């Protein structure tokens, strides 16, 4: 029995070691492909991470509405130097003394969402260290005919050297985004106004507006 137990134990440790070694070799292979400029593996790594976010529960410090925006995010373009992701944000309303009142504007939510996505794209994608991240946030507007349509209200491009110097827990989203290349506009009433986005790298002449 001692011999059998020893053999089983040895086989178990060999199996675990094989799994660890295989994962290490795979990780190194992925990083080599990223370093060589393989955009396909960059895209695959980002999509895998975003897929895990879509099924994950929100962290304790993240409001459900903000996490829903993270889960709505879509990858628009990806290279070893820059990833472009897009999502949407709406104003937040609550019942206060029997009345529905706005407690957070679409632009407030867009700032929070953009900051969160920048942080996650830079630091929460396994086996990938992007140089820059661009986040475009859309919101819903009403067309002349009454139909709902989404237009961009905020865009930000963050470069890793700038992001690495930020204490993400100590600053509000707006304070974080002003350190990056961030653009937004407001109406005379202070509401979010549609903006024109710069072209998406790698997407030809396509431009969202």
C-alpha atoms as an extended CHARMM CRD file, in Angstrom:
* protein
*
       209  EXT
         1         1  UNK       CA              0.0000000000        0.0000000000        0.0000000000  PROA      1               0.0000000000
         2         2  UNK       CA              2.8810000000        2.3700000000        0.7730000000  PROA      2               0.0000000000
         3         3  UNK       CA              4.3200000000        1.7510000000       -2.6850000000  PROA      3               0.0000000000
         4         4  UNK       CA              0.9340000000        2.3530000000       -4.3320000000  PROA      4               0.0000000000
         5         5  UNK       CA              0.4470000000        5.5760000000       -2.3530000000  PROA      5               0.0000000000
         6         6  UNK       CA              3.9200000000        6.7550000000       -3.3070000000  PROA      6               0.0000000000
         7         7  UNK       CA              3.2820000000        6.0670000000       -6.9820000000  PROA      7               0.0000000000
         8         8  UNK       CA             -0.0730000000        7.8560000000       -6.8920000000  PROA      8               0.0000000000
         9         9  UNK       CA              1.4650000000       10.8290000000       -5.0990000000  PROA      9               0.0000000000
        10        10  UNK       CA              4.3380000000       10.9990000000       -7.5740000000  PROA      10              0.0000000000
        11        11  UNK       CA              1.9330000000       10.7870000000      -10.5040000000  PROA      11              0.0000000000
        12        12  UNK       CA             -0.1550000000       13.6010000000       -9.0260000000  PROA      12              0.0000000000
        13        13  UNK       CA              2.8380000000       15.9060000000       -8.5940000000  PROA      13              0.0000000000
        14        14  UNK       CA              4.0680000000       15.0960000000      -12.1020000000  PROA      14              0.0000000000
        15        15  UNK       CA              0.6200000000       15.9120000000      -13.4890000000  PROA      15              0.0000000000
        16        16  UNK       CA              0.4600000000       19.2320000000      -11.6300000000  PROA      16              0.0000000000
        17        17  UNK       CA              3.9880000000       20.0620000000      -12.7590000000  PROA      17              0.0000000000
        18        18  UNK       CA              3.0550000000       19.2790000000      -16.3540000000  PROA      18              0.0000000000
        19        19  UNK       CA              0.0330000000       21.6030000000      -16.1630000000  PROA      19              0.0000000000
        20        20  UNK       CA              2.1180000000       24.4360000000      -14.6960000000  PROA      20              0.0000000000
        21        21  UNK       CA              4.8800000000       23.9550000000      -17.2530000000  PROA      21              0.0000000000
        22        22  UNK       CA              2.4050000000       23.8640000000      -20.1320000000  PROA      22              0.0000000000
        23        23  UNK       CA              0.7870000000       27.0970000000      -18.9330000000  PROA      23              0.0000000000
        24        24  UNK       CA              4.1740000000       28.7800000000      -18.5770000000  PROA      24              0.0000000000
        25        25  UNK       CA              5.2220000000       27.7830000000      -22.0920000000  PROA      25              0.0000000000
        26        26  UNK       CA              1.8870000000       28.9410000000      -23.4750000000  PROA      26              0.0000000000
        27        27  UNK       CA              2.1800000000       32.2840000000      -21.6810000000  PROA      27              0.0000000000
        28        28  UNK       CA              5.6770000000       32.8060000000      -23.0680000000  PROA      28              0.0000000000
        29        29  UNK       CA              4.4600000000       31.9200000000      -26.5540000000  PROA      29              0.0000000000
        30        30  UNK       CA              1.6270000000       34.4490000000      -26.2960000000  PROA      30              0.0000000000
        31        31  UNK       CA              3.9900000000       37.1720000000      -25.1090000000  PROA      31              0.0000000000
        32        32  UNK       CA              6.4130000000       36.4520000000      -27.9370000000  PROA      32              0.0000000000
        33        33  UNK       CA              3.5920000000       36.7390000000      -30.4600000000  PROA      33              0.0000000000
        34        34  UNK       CA              2.4400000000       40.0220000000      -28.9120000000  PROA      34              0.0000000000
        35        35  UNK       CA              6.0200000000       41.3510000000      -28.9900000000  PROA      35              0.0000000000
        36        36  UNK       CA              6.3040000000       40.3660000000      -32.6630000000  PROA      36              0.0000000000
        37        37  UNK       CA              3.2650000000       42.5210000000      -33.5060000000  PROA      37              0.0000000000
        38        38  UNK       CA              0.7270000000       39.7210000000      -33.9300000000  PROA      38              0.0000000000
        39        39  UNK       CA             -2.5430000000       41.6650000000      -33.7380000000  PROA      39              0.0000000000
        40        40  UNK       CA             -4.6290000000       38.4910000000      -33.8800000000  PROA      40              0.0000000000
        41        41  UNK       CA             -3.2880000000       37.2350000000      -30.5390000000  PROA      41              0.0000000000
        42        42  UNK       CA             -3.7180000000       40.7200000000      -29.0260000000  PROA      42              0.0000000000
        43        43  UNK       CA             -7.3550000000       40.7020000000      -30.0730000000  PROA      43              0.0000000000
        44        44  UNK       CA             -7.8450000000       37.1490000000      -28.8140000000  PROA      44              0.0000000000
        45        45  UNK       CA             -6.3880000000       37.9690000000      -25.3780000000  PROA      45              0.0000000000
        46        46  UNK       CA             -8.5700000000       41.0600000000      -25.0190000000  PROA      46              0.0000000000
        47        47  UNK       CA            -11.7340000000       39.2580000000      -26.1110000000  PROA      47              0.0000000000
        48        48  UNK       CA            -11.0130000000       36.4400000000      -23.6660000000  PROA      48              0.0000000000
        49        49  UNK       CA            -10.6580000000       38.9390000000      -20.8150000000  PROA      49              0.0000000000
        50        50  UNK       CA            -13.8000000000       40.8190000000      -21.8450000000  PROA      50              0.0000000000
        51        51  UNK       CA            -15.6730000000       37.5320000000      -22.0260000000  PROA      51              0.0000000000
        52        52  UNK       CA            -14.7470000000       36.8100000000      -18.4120000000  PROA      52              0.0000000000
        53        53  UNK       CA            -15.9630000000       40.2690000000      -17.3590000000  PROA      53              0.0000000000
        54        54  UNK       CA            -19.3420000000       39.6240000000      -18.9780000000  PROA      54              0.0000000000
        55        55  UNK       CA            -20.0460000000       36.6640000000      -16.6840000000  PROA      55              0.0000000000
        56        56  UNK       CA            -18.3930000000       38.0090000000      -13.5310000000  PROA      56              0.0000000000
        57        57  UNK       CA            -20.2500000000       39.5830000000      -10.6340000000  PROA      57              0.0000000000
        58        58  UNK       CA            -19.4870000000       43.2440000000       -9.9440000000  PROA      58              0.0000000000
        59        59  UNK       CA            -16.7210000000       43.8600000000       -7.4010000000  PROA      59              0.0000000000
        60        60  UNK       CA            -17.9630000000       45.1560000000       -4.0540000000  PROA      60              0.0000000000
        61        61  UNK       CA            -16.7850000000       48.7080000000       -4.6990000000  PROA      61              0.0000000000
        62        62  UNK       CA            -18.3130000000       48.9300000000       -8.1890000000  PROA      62              0.0000000000
        63        63  UNK       CA            -21.9830000000       50.0200000000       -8.6590000000  PROA      63              0.0000000000
        64        64  UNK       CA            -24.1220000000       47.6070000000      -10.6420000000  PROA      64              0.0000000000
        65        65  UNK       CA            -24.8420000000       50.2510000000      -13.3150000000  PROA      65              0.0000000000
        66        66  UNK       CA            -21.1180000000       50.8730000000      -13.8160000000  PROA      66              0.0000000000
        67        67  UNK       CA            -20.3700000000       47.1580000000      -14.0540000000  PROA      67              0.0000000000
        68        68  UNK       CA            -23.1700000000       46.7790000000      -16.5940000000  PROA      68              0.0000000000
        69        69  UNK       CA            -21.3420000000       49.3350000000      -18.7410000000  PROA      69              0.0000000000
        70        70  UNK       CA            -18.1520000000       47.2950000000      -18.4430000000  PROA      70              0.0000000000
        71        71  UNK       CA            -20.0550000000       44.2000000000      -19.5390000000  PROA      71              0.0000000000
        72        72  UNK       CA            -21.5240000000       46.0690000000      -22.5330000000  PROA      72              0.0000000000
        73        73  UNK       CA            -18.0750000000       47.0680000000      -23.7690000000  PROA      73              0.0000000000
        74        74  UNK       CA            -17.0770000000       45.9310000000      -27.2440000000  PROA      74              0.0000000000
        75        75  UNK       CA            -13.6790000000       45.8000000000      -28.8990000000  PROA      75              0.0000000000
        76        76  UNK       CA            -13.5270000000       48.0650000000      -31.9600000000  PROA      76              0.0000000000
        77        77  UNK       CA             -9.8410000000       47.6220000000      -32.8630000000  PROA      77              0.0000000000
        78        78  UNK       CA             -6.7140000000       46.1260000000      -31.3590000000  PROA      78              0.0000000000
        79        79  UNK       CA             -2.9780000000       46.2240000000      -32.0240000000  PROA      79              0.0000000000
        80        80  UNK       CA              0.0080000000       45.6640000000      -29.7680000000  PROA      80              0.0000000000
        81        81  UNK       CA              0.1830000000       49.4590000000      -29.3340000000  PROA      81              0.0000000000
        82        82  UNK       CA             -3.4760000000       50.4690000000      -28.9950000000  PROA      82              0.0000000000
        83        83  UNK       CA             -6.8430000000       48.9410000000      -28.2130000000  PROA      83              0.0000000000
        84        84  UNK       CA            -10.1210000000       50.7830000000      -28.8530000000  PROA      84              0.0000000000
        85        85  UNK       CA            -13.1910000000       49.7740000000      -26.8470000000  PROA      85              0.0000000000
        86        86  UNK       CA            -16.6770000000       51.2250000000      -26.9410000000  PROA      86              0.0000000000
        87        87  UNK       CA            -19.5940000000       51.1280000000      -24.5170000000  PROA      87              0.0000000000
        88        88  UNK       CA            -22.5910000000       53.1970000000      -23.4610000000  PROA      88              0.0000000000
        89        89  UNK       CA            -23.7900000000       55.0910000000      -20.3940000000  PROA      89              0.0000000000
        90        90  UNK       CA            -27.0930000000       56.6120000000      -19.3450000000  PROA      90              0.0000000000
        91        91  UNK       CA            -28.1930000000       58.9170000000      -16.5490000000  PROA      91              0.0000000000
        92        92  UNK       CA            -29.0820000000       57.3260000000      -13.2280000000  PROA      92              0.0000000000
        93        93  UNK       CA            -32.5110000000       57.9470000000      -11.6280000000  PROA      93              0.0000000000
        94        94  UNK       CA            -33.9010000000       57.0520000000       -8.2070000000  PROA      94              0.0000000000
        95        95  UNK       CA            -37.1840000000       57.3940000000       -6.3830000000  PROA      95              0.0000000000
        96        96  UNK       CA            -36.8860000000       60.1850000000       -3.8390000000  PROA      96              0.0000000000
        97        97  UNK       CA            -39.9700000000       60.9420000000       -1.7280000000  PROA      97              0.0000000000
        98        98  UNK       CA            -42.2010000000       59.4020000000       -4.3710000000  PROA      98              0.0000000000
        99        99  UNK       CA            -40.5900000000       61.2410000000       -7.2870000000  PROA      99              0.0000000000
       100       100  UNK       CA            -38.1280000000       59.9710000000       -9.9010000000  PROA      100             0.0000000000
       101       101  UNK       CA            -35.1120000000       62.2650000000       -9.7880000000  PROA      101             0.0000000000
       102       102  UNK       CA            -31.8270000000       62.1680000000      -11.6270000000  PROA      102             0.0000000000
       103       103  UNK       CA            -28.9200000000       61.5580000000       -9.3010000000  PROA      103             0.0000000000
       104       104  UNK       CA            -26.2210000000       61.1100000000      -11.9360000000  PROA      104             0.0000000000
       105       105  UNK       CA            -26.0800000000       62.4700000000      -15.4960000000  PROA      105             0.0000000000
       106       106  UNK       CA            -25.1100000000       60.5010000000      -18.5750000000  PROA      106             0.0000000000
       107       107  UNK       CA            -21.8180000000       62.3970000000      -18.6370000000  PROA      107             0.0000000000
       108       108  UNK       CA            -21.1220000000       61.5480000000      -14.9760000000  PROA      108             0.0000000000
       109       109  UNK       CA            -21.6800000000       57.8800000000      -15.7920000000  PROA      109             0.0000000000
       110       110  UNK       CA            -19.5450000000       58.1640000000      -18.9290000000  PROA      110             0.0000000000
       111       111  UNK       CA            -16.5970000000       59.5170000000      -16.9220000000  PROA      111             0.0000000000
       112       112  UNK       CA            -16.8750000000       56.6930000000      -14.3970000000  PROA      112             0.0000000000
       113       113  UNK       CA            -17.1990000000       54.0470000000      -17.1030000000  PROA      113             0.0000000000
       114       114  UNK       CA            -14.3220000000       55.3560000000      -19.2070000000  PROA      114             0.0000000000
       115       115  UNK       CA            -11.9760000000       55.5060000000      -16.2200000000  PROA      115             0.0000000000
       116       116  UNK       CA            -12.9080000000       51.9720000000      -15.1830000000  PROA      116             0.0000000000
       117       117  UNK       CA            -12.4360000000       50.5470000000      -18.6730000000  PROA      117             0.0000000000
       118       118  UNK       CA             -9.0770000000       52.2640000000      -19.1110000000  PROA      118             0.0000000000
       119       119  UNK       CA             -7.8510000000       50.7750000000      -15.8430000000  PROA      119             0.0000000000
       120       120  UNK       CA             -9.1240000000       47.2880000000      -16.6480000000  PROA      120             0.0000000000
       121       121  UNK       CA             -7.7710000000       47.2790000000      -20.1950000000  PROA      121             0.0000000000
       122       122  UNK       CA             -4.3300000000       48.3630000000      -19.0420000000  PROA      122             0.0000000000
       123       123  UNK       CA             -4.0170000000       46.1480000000      -15.9790000000  PROA      123             0.0000000000
       124       124  UNK       CA             -6.6280000000       43.3540000000      -16.0340000000  PROA      124             0.0000000000
       125       125  UNK       CA             -5.9680000000       41.6400000000      -19.3770000000  PROA      125             0.0000000000
       126       126  UNK       CA             -3.7740000000       38.5980000000      -18.6410000000  PROA      126             0.0000000000
       127       127  UNK       CA             -0.5680000000       38.1490000000      -20.6570000000  PROA      127             0.0000000000
       128       128  UNK       CA             -0.9290000000       41.5660000000      -22.2800000000  PROA      128             0.0000000000
       129       129  UNK       CA              0.5540000000       44.9590000000      -21.4820000000  PROA      129             0.0000000000
       130       130  UNK       CA             -0.9970000000       47.4720000000      -23.8560000000  PROA      130             0.0000000000
       131       131  UNK       CA              0.8310000000       50.6990000000      -24.5500000000  PROA      131             0.0000000000
       132       132  UNK       CA             -2.3420000000       52.7400000000      -24.9930000000  PROA      132             0.0000000000
       133       133  UNK       CA             -6.1100000000       52.3630000000      -24.6200000000  PROA      133             0.0000000000
       134       134  UNK       CA             -8.8740000000       54.4190000000      -26.1740000000  PROA      134             0.0000000000
       135       135  UNK       CA            -12.3970000000       54.2980000000      -24.7420000000  PROA      135             0.0000000000
       136       136  UNK       CA            -15.4130000000       55.7580000000      -26.5430000000  PROA      136             0.0000000000
       137       137  UNK       CA            -18.6430000000       56.1260000000      -24.5710000000  PROA      137             0.0000000000
       138       138  UNK       CA            -22.0310000000       56.5420000000      -26.2280000000  PROA      138             0.0000000000
       139       139  UNK       CA            -25.4040000000       57.6400000000      -24.8560000000  PROA      139             0.0000000000
       140       140  UNK       CA            -28.9940000000       57.6330000000      -26.1160000000  PROA      140             0.0000000000
       141       141  UNK       CA            -30.5320000000       60.6000000000      -27.9050000000  PROA      141             0.0000000000
       142       142  UNK       CA            -33.8940000000       61.1100000000      -29.6100000000  PROA      142             0.0000000000
       143       143  UNK       CA            -33.9400000000       61.6900000000      -33.3680000000  PROA      143             0.0000000000
       144       144  UNK       CA            -36.2770000000       64.1840000000      -35.0360000000  PROA      144             0.0000000000
       145       145  UNK       CA            -38.7440000000       61.4030000000      -35.8000000000  PROA      145             0.0000000000
       146       146  UNK       CA            -38.7560000000       60.2390000000      -32.1900000000  PROA      146             0.0000000000
       147       147  UNK       CA            -36.5610000000       57.1840000000      -32.6910000000  PROA      147             0.0000000000
       148       148  UNK       CA            -33.8320000000       56.4930000000      -30.1470000000  PROA      148             0.0000000000
       149       149  UNK       CA            -30.2540000000       56.4590000000      -31.3790000000  PROA      149             0.0000000000
       150       150  UNK       CA            -26.8680000000       56.3930000000      -29.7150000000  PROA      150             0.0000000000
       151       151  UNK       CA            -24.1500000000       58.9670000000      -30.2680000000  PROA      151             0.0000000000
       152       152  UNK       CA            -20.7090000000       59.3470000000      -28.6680000000  PROA      152             0.0000000000
       153       153  UNK       CA            -20.4590000000       61.7730000000      -25.7640000000  PROA      153             0.0000000000
       154       154  UNK       CA            -16.9280000000       61.1170000000      -24.4970000000  PROA      154             0.0000000000
       155       155  UNK       CA            -13.6580000000       59.7160000000      -25.7670000000  PROA      155             0.0000000000
       156       156  UNK       CA            -10.3790000000       59.2700000000      -23.9340000000  PROA      156             0.0000000000
       157       157  UNK       CA             -6.9870000000       57.8930000000      -24.9520000000  PROA      157             0.0000000000
       158       158  UNK       CA             -4.6870000000       56.8460000000      -22.1430000000  PROA      158             0.0000000000
       159       159  UNK       CA             -1.0020000000       56.0200000000      -22.5300000000  PROA      159             0.0000000000
       160       160  UNK       CA              0.6060000000       53.6220000000      -20.0790000000  PROA      160             0.0000000000
       161       161  UNK       CA              3.3620000000       56.0080000000      -18.8380000000  PROA      161             0.0000000000
       162       162  UNK       CA              0.6700000000       58.5000000000      -17.7990000000  PROA      162             0.0000000000
       163       163  UNK       CA             -1.5640000000       55.8150000000      -16.2850000000  PROA      163             0.0000000000
       164       164  UNK       CA              1.2300000000       54.2020000000      -14.2940000000  PROA      164             0.0000000000
       165       165  UNK       CA              1.7260000000       57.3900000000      -12.3100000000  PROA      165             0.0000000000
       166       166  UNK       CA             -1.8820000000       57.5370000000      -11.0730000000  PROA      166             0.0000000000
       167       167  UNK       CA             -3.1880000000       56.3080000000       -7.7460000000  PROA      167             0.0000000000
       168       168  UNK       CA             -6.4700000000       55.0230000000       -9.1220000000  PROA      168             0.0000000000
       169       169  UNK       CA             -8.1220000000       54.7000000000       -5.7120000000  PROA      169             0.0000000000
       170       170  UNK       CA             -7.4760000000       58.2770000000       -4.6350000000  PROA      170             0.0000000000
       171       171  UNK       CA             -8.8930000000       60.2130000000       -7.5880000000  PROA      171             0.0000000000
       172       172  UNK       CA            -12.3850000000       60.7100000000       -8.9610000000  PROA      172             0.0000000000
       173       173  UNK       CA            -13.0110000000       59.5440000000      -12.5600000000  PROA      173             0.0000000000
       174       174  UNK       CA            -12.9780000000       63.1090000000      -13.9190000000  PROA      174             0.0000000000
       175       175  UNK       CA             -9.6710000000       63.8010000000      -12.1560000000  PROA      175             0.0000000000
       176       176  UNK       CA             -8.2090000000       60.6940000000      -13.7680000000  PROA      176             0.0000000000
       177       177  UNK       CA             -9.4380000000       61.3870000000      -17.2840000000  PROA      177             0.0000000000
       178       178  UNK       CA             -8.1300000000       64.9580000000      -17.4360000000  PROA      178             0.0000000000
       179       179  UNK       CA             -4.6530000000       63.4140000000      -17.2370000000  PROA      179             0.0000000000
       180       180  UNK       CA             -5.3120000000       61.6950000000      -20.5630000000  PROA      180             0.0000000000
       181       181  UNK       CA             -6.4040000000       62.8550000000      -24.0150000000  PROA      181             0.0000000000
       182       182  UNK       CA            -10.0830000000       63.2600000000      -23.1770000000  PROA      182             0.0000000000
       183       183  UNK       CA            -12.7850000000       65.0790000000      -25.1400000000  PROA      183             0.0000000000
       184       184  UNK       CA            -16.4400000000       65.8010000000      -24.3430000000  PROA      184             0.0000000000
       185       185  UNK       CA            -18.9190000000       68.6110000000      -24.8800000000  PROA      185             0.0000000000
       186       186  UNK       CA            -21.9420000000       69.9670000000      -23.0290000000  PROA      186             0.0000000000
       187       187  UNK       CA            -24.9730000000       71.9940000000      -23.9960000000  PROA      187             0.0000000000
       188       188  UNK       CA            -25.8090000000       75.3840000000      -22.4890000000  PROA      188             0.0000000000
       189       189  UNK       CA            -27.8610000000       73.4790000000      -19.9280000000  PROA      189             0.0000000000
       190       190  UNK       CA            -24.8500000000       71.4030000000      -18.9250000000  PROA      190             0.0000000000
       191       191  UNK       CA            -26.0810000000       68.2100000000      -20.5610000000  PROA      191             0.0000000000
       192       192  UNK       CA            -23.9180000000       65.8600000000      -22.6080000000  PROA      192             0.0000000000
       193       193  UNK       CA            -23.7270000000       66.8040000000      -26.2810000000  PROA      193             0.0000000000
       194       194  UNK       CA            -22.7900000000       64.4580000000      -29.1370000000  PROA      194             0.0000000000
       195       195  UNK       CA            -19.1750000000       64.6580000000      -30.2530000000  PROA      195             0.0000000000
       196       196  UNK       CA            -17.2920000000       63.5520000000      -33.3480000000  PROA      196             0.0000000000
       197       197  UNK       CA            -14.8670000000       60.7140000000      -32.7550000000  PROA      197             0.0000000000
       198       198  UNK       CA            -11.4620000000       60.5200000000      -34.3980000000  PROA      198             0.0000000000
       199       199  UNK       CA            -11.0230000000       57.6780000000      -36.9090000000  PROA      199             0.0000000000
       200       200  UNK       CA            -10.5130000000       54.2370000000      -35.4170000000  PROA      200             0.0000000000
       201       201  UNK       CA             -6.9690000000       53.0260000000      -36.2170000000  PROA      201             0.0000000000
       202       202  UNK       CA             -7.0310000000       50.0560000000      -38.5230000000  PROA      202             0.0000000000
       203       203  UNK       CA            -10.6290000000       50.6920000000      -39.5650000000  PROA      203             0.0000000000
       204       204  UNK       CA             -9.8950000000       52.5270000000      -42.8180000000  PROA      204             0.0000000000
       205       205  UNK       CA            -11.8500000000       55.6900000000      -43.2360000000  PROA      205             0.0000000000
       206       206  UNK       CA            -14.6330000000       54.6000000000      -40.8980000000  PROA      206             0.0000000000
       207       207  UNK       CA            -15.5250000000       57.2740000000      -38.3880000000  PROA      207             0.0000000000
       208       208  UNK       CA            -18.2810000000       57.2220000000      -35.8080000000  PROA      208             0.0000000000
       209       209  UNK       CA            -20.1610000000       60.4050000000      -35.0960000000  PROA      209             0.0000000000
